[in-house]
GROMACS .gro file of C-alpha atoms in nm:
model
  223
    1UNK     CA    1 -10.585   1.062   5.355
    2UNK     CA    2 -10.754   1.365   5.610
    3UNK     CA    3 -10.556   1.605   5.707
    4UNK     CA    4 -10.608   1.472   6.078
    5UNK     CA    5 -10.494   1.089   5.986
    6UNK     CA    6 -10.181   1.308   5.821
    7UNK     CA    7 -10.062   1.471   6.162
    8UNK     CA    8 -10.171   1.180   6.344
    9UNK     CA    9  -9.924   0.951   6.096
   10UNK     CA   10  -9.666   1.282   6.114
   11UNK     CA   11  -9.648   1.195   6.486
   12UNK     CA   12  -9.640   0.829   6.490
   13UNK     CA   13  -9.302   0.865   6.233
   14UNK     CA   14  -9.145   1.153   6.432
   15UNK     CA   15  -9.201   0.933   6.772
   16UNK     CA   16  -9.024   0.598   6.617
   17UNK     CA   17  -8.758   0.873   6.481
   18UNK     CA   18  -8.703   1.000   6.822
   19UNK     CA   19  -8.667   0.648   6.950
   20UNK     CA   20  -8.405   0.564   6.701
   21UNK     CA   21  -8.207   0.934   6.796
   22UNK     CA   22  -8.219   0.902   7.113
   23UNK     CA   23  -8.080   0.537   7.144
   24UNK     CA   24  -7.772   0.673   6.942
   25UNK     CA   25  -7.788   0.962   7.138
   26UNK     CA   26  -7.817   0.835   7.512
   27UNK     CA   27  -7.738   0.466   7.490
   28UNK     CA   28  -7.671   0.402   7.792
   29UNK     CA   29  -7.938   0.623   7.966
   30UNK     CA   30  -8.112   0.483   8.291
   31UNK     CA   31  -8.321   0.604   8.592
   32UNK     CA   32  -8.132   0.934   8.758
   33UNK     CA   33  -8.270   0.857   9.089
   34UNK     CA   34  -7.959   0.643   9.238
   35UNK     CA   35  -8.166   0.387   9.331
   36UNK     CA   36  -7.891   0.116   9.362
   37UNK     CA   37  -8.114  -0.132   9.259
   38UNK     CA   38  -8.315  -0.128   9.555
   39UNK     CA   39  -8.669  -0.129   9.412
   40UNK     CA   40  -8.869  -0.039   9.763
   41UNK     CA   41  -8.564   0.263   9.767
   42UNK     CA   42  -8.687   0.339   9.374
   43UNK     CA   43  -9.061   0.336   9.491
   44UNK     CA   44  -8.971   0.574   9.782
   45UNK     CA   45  -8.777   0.843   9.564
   46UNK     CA   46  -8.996   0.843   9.324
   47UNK     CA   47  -9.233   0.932   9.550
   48UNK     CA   48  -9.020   1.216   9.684
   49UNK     CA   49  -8.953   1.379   9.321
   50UNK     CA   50  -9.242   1.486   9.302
   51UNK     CA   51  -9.234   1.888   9.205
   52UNK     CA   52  -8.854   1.830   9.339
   53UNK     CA   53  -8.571   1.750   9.091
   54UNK     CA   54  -8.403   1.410   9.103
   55UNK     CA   55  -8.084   1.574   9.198
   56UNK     CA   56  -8.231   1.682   9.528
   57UNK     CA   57  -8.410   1.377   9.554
   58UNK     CA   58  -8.084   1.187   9.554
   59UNK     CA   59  -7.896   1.414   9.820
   60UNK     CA   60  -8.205   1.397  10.035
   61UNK     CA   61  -8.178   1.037  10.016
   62UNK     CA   62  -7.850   0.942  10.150
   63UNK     CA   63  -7.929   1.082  10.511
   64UNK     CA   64  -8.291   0.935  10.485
   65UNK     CA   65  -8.190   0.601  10.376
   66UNK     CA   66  -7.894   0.627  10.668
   67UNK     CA   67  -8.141   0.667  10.930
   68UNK     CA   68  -8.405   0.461  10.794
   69UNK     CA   69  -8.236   0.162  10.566
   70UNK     CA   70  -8.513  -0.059  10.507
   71UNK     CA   71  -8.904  -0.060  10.475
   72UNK     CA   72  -8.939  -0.184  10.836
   73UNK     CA   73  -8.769   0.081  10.988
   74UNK     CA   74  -8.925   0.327  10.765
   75UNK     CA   75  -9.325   0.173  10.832
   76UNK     CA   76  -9.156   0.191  11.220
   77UNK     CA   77  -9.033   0.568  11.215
   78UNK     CA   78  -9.153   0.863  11.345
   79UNK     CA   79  -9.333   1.101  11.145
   80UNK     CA   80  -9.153   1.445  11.263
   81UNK     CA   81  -8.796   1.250  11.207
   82UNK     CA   82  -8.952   1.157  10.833
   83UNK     CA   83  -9.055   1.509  10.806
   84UNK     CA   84  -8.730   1.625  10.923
   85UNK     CA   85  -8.530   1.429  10.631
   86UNK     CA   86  -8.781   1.463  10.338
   87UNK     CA   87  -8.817   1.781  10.407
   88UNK     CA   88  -8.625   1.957  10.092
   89UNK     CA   89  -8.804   1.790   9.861
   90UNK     CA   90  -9.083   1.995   9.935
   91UNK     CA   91  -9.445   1.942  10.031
   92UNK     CA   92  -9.277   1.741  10.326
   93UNK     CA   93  -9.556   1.645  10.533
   94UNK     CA   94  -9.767   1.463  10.273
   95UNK     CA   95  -9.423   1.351  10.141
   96UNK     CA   96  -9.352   1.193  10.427
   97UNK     CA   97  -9.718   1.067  10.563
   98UNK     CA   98  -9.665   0.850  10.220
   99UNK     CA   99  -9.328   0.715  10.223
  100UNK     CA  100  -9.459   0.569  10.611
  101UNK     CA  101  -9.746   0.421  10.468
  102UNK     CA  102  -9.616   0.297  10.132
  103UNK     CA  103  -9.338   0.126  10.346
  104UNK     CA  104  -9.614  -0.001  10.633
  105UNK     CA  105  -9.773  -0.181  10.318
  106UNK     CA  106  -9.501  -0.349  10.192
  107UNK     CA  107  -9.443  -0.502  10.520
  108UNK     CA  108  -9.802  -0.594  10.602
  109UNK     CA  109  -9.968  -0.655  10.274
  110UNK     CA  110  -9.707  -0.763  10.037
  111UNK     CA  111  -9.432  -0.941  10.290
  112UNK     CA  112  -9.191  -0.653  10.189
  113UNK     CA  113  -9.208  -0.706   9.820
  114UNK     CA  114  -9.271  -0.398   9.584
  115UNK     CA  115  -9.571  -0.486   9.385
  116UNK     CA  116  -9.560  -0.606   9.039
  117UNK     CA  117  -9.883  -0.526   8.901
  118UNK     CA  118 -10.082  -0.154   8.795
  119UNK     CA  119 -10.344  -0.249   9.048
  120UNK     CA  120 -10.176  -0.308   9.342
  121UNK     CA  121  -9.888  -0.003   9.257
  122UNK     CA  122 -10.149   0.256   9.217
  123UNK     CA  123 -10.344   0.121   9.576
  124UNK     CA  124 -10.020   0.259   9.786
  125UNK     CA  125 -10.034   0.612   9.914
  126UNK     CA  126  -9.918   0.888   9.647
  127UNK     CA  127  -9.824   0.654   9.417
  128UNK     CA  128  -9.969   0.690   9.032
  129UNK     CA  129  -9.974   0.587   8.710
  130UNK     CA  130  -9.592   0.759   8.652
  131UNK     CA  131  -9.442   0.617   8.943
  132UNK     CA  132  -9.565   0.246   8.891
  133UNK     CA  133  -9.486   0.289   8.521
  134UNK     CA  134  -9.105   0.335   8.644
  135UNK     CA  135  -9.197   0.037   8.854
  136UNK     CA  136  -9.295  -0.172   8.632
  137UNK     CA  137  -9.059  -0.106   8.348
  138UNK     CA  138  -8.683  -0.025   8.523
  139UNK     CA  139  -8.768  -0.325   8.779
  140UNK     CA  140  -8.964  -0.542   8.606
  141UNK     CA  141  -8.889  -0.478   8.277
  142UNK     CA  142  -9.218  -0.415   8.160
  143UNK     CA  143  -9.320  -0.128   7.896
  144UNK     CA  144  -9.454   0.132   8.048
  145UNK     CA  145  -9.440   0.503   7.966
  146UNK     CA  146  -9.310   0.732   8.181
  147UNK     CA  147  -9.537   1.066   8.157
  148UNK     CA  148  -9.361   1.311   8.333
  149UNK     CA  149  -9.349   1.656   8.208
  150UNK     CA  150  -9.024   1.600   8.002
  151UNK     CA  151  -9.181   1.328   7.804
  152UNK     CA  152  -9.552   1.526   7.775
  153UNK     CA  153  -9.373   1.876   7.628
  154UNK     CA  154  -9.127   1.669   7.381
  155UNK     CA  155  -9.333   1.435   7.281
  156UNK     CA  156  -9.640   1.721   7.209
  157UNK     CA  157  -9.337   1.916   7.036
  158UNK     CA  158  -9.258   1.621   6.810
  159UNK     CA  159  -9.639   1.597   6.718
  160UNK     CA  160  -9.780   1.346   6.916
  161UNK     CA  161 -10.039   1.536   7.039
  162UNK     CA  162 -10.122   1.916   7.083
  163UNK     CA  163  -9.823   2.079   7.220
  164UNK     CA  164 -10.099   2.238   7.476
  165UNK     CA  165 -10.228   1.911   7.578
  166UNK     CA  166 -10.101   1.832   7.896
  167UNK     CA  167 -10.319   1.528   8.080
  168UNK     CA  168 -10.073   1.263   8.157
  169UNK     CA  169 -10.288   0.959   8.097
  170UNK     CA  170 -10.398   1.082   7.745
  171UNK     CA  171 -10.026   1.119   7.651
  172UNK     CA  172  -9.943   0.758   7.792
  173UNK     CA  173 -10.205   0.602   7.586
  174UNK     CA  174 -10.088   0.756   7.264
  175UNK     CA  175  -9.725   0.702   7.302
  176UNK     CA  176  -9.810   0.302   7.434
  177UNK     CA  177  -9.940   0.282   7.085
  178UNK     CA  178  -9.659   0.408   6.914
  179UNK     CA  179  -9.364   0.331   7.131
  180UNK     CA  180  -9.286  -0.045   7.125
  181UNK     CA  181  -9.303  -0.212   7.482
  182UNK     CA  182  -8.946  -0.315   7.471
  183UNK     CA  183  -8.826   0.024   7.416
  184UNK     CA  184  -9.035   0.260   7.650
  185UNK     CA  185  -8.836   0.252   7.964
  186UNK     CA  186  -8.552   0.333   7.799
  187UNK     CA  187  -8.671   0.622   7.543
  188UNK     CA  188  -8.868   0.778   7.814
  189UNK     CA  189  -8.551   0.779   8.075
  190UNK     CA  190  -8.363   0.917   7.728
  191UNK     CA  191  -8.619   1.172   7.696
  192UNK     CA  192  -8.508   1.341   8.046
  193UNK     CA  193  -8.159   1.390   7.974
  194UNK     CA  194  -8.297   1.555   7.561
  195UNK     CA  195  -8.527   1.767   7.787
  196UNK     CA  196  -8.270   1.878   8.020
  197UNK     CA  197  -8.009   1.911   7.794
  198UNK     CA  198  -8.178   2.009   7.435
  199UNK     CA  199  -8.520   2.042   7.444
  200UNK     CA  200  -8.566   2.252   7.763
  201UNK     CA  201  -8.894   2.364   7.864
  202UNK     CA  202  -8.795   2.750   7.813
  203UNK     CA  203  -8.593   2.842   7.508
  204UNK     CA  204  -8.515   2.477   7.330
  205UNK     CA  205  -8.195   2.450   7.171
  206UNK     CA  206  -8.346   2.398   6.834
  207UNK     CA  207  -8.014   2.451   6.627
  208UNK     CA  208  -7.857   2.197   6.803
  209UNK     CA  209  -8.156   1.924   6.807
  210UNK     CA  210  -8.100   1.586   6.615
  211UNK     CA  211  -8.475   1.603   6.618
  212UNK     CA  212  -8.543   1.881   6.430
  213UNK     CA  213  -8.619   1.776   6.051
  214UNK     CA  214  -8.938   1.589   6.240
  215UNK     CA  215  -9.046   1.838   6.515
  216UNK     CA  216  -9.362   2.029   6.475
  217UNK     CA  217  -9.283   2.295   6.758
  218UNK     CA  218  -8.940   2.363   6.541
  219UNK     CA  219  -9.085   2.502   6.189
  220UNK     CA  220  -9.357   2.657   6.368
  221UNK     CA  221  -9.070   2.823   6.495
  222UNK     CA  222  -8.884   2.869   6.160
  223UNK     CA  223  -9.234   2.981   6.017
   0.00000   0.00000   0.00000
């Protein structure tokens, strides 16, 4: 075997591994955008996280969902009042030039309905492949991976990739072939609480990772 079909095999086994951890890690880990089930209200924050953490996201929320509670009053609202709310998530006019039109579309084109397919998810305003993979997998229950920049850095530190390759649609293709479907939701919500608690973009917690004995980024460190 190449030294090239070695890594790539060395990152196939320390992704499954990390699947496995993580379940016994996080077993109960879902979406931490409080959604309440509500996928238009999923499609919206999503959306609004965006260079903003879900934390904010989810404060910023419960005054914009209070003025505007479903996607007719939202396609309805004015745009200085959506401004107004969205605007500490940052980036708050494009922000909020989207969440109008995303919710105009549901009402017109899709009789208020979120979309269930790639296609039609990634043909709404500000809306790609990472948002309609959350789509598609916490509210249809489909596998889709999740790339956001938790799951690129831990998944290039586990050996999935090079750790300095950072293009969001290269990483979701490797890890669809490695993940099974069933499971990606779920590892890649899993993978945000590791990131935020463990592996942390600056300084990783290395001595306290349950991934360790299969992380490339960790004996490069020990080296």
């Amino acid at each position: 075997m190449t030294s090239s079909a070695n890594e790539k095999k060395s990152g196939r086994d320390a992704i499954l591994f990390a699947v496995g951890k993580l379940a016994e890690l996080y077993p109960d880990a879902v979406c931490s955008l409080d959604y309440v089930g509500d996928p238009w209200r999923l499609l919206i924050m999503a959306r609004l996280s965006a260079q903003c953490t879900d934390a904010r996201v989810n404060i910023v929320c419960e005054t914009l969902f209070s003025h505007f509670p479903t996607p007719e009053a939202m396609a309805d609202a004015d745009i200085e009042a959506l401004e107004n709310d969205v605007r500490p998530c940052g980036l708050y006019r494009v922000k909020a030039r989207d969440i109008k039109s995303i919710s105009y579309d549901l009402v017109h084109k899709y009789g208020g309905k979120v979309p269930d397919t790639m296609d039609e998810l990634l043909s709404l305003s500000g809306v790609g492949r990472k948002i309609a993979n959350l789509i598609l997998g916490d509210v249809y229950g489909r596998g889709g991976i999740v790339t956001d920049t938790h799951c690129i850095r831990i998944c290039g530190r586990l050996g999935a990739y090079p750790e300095d390759m950072k293009n969001p649609k290269r990483a979701e293709d490797i890890l669809s072939e490695i993940v099974p479907p069933e499971e990606s939701s779920s590892f890649c919500h899993r993978l945000v609480l590791f990131g935020r608690e463990v592996c942390t973009a600056r300084s990783p917690k290395c001595g306290d990772c349950q991934l360790c004995e299969v992380c490339n980024h960790s004996k490069m460190r020990v080296q």
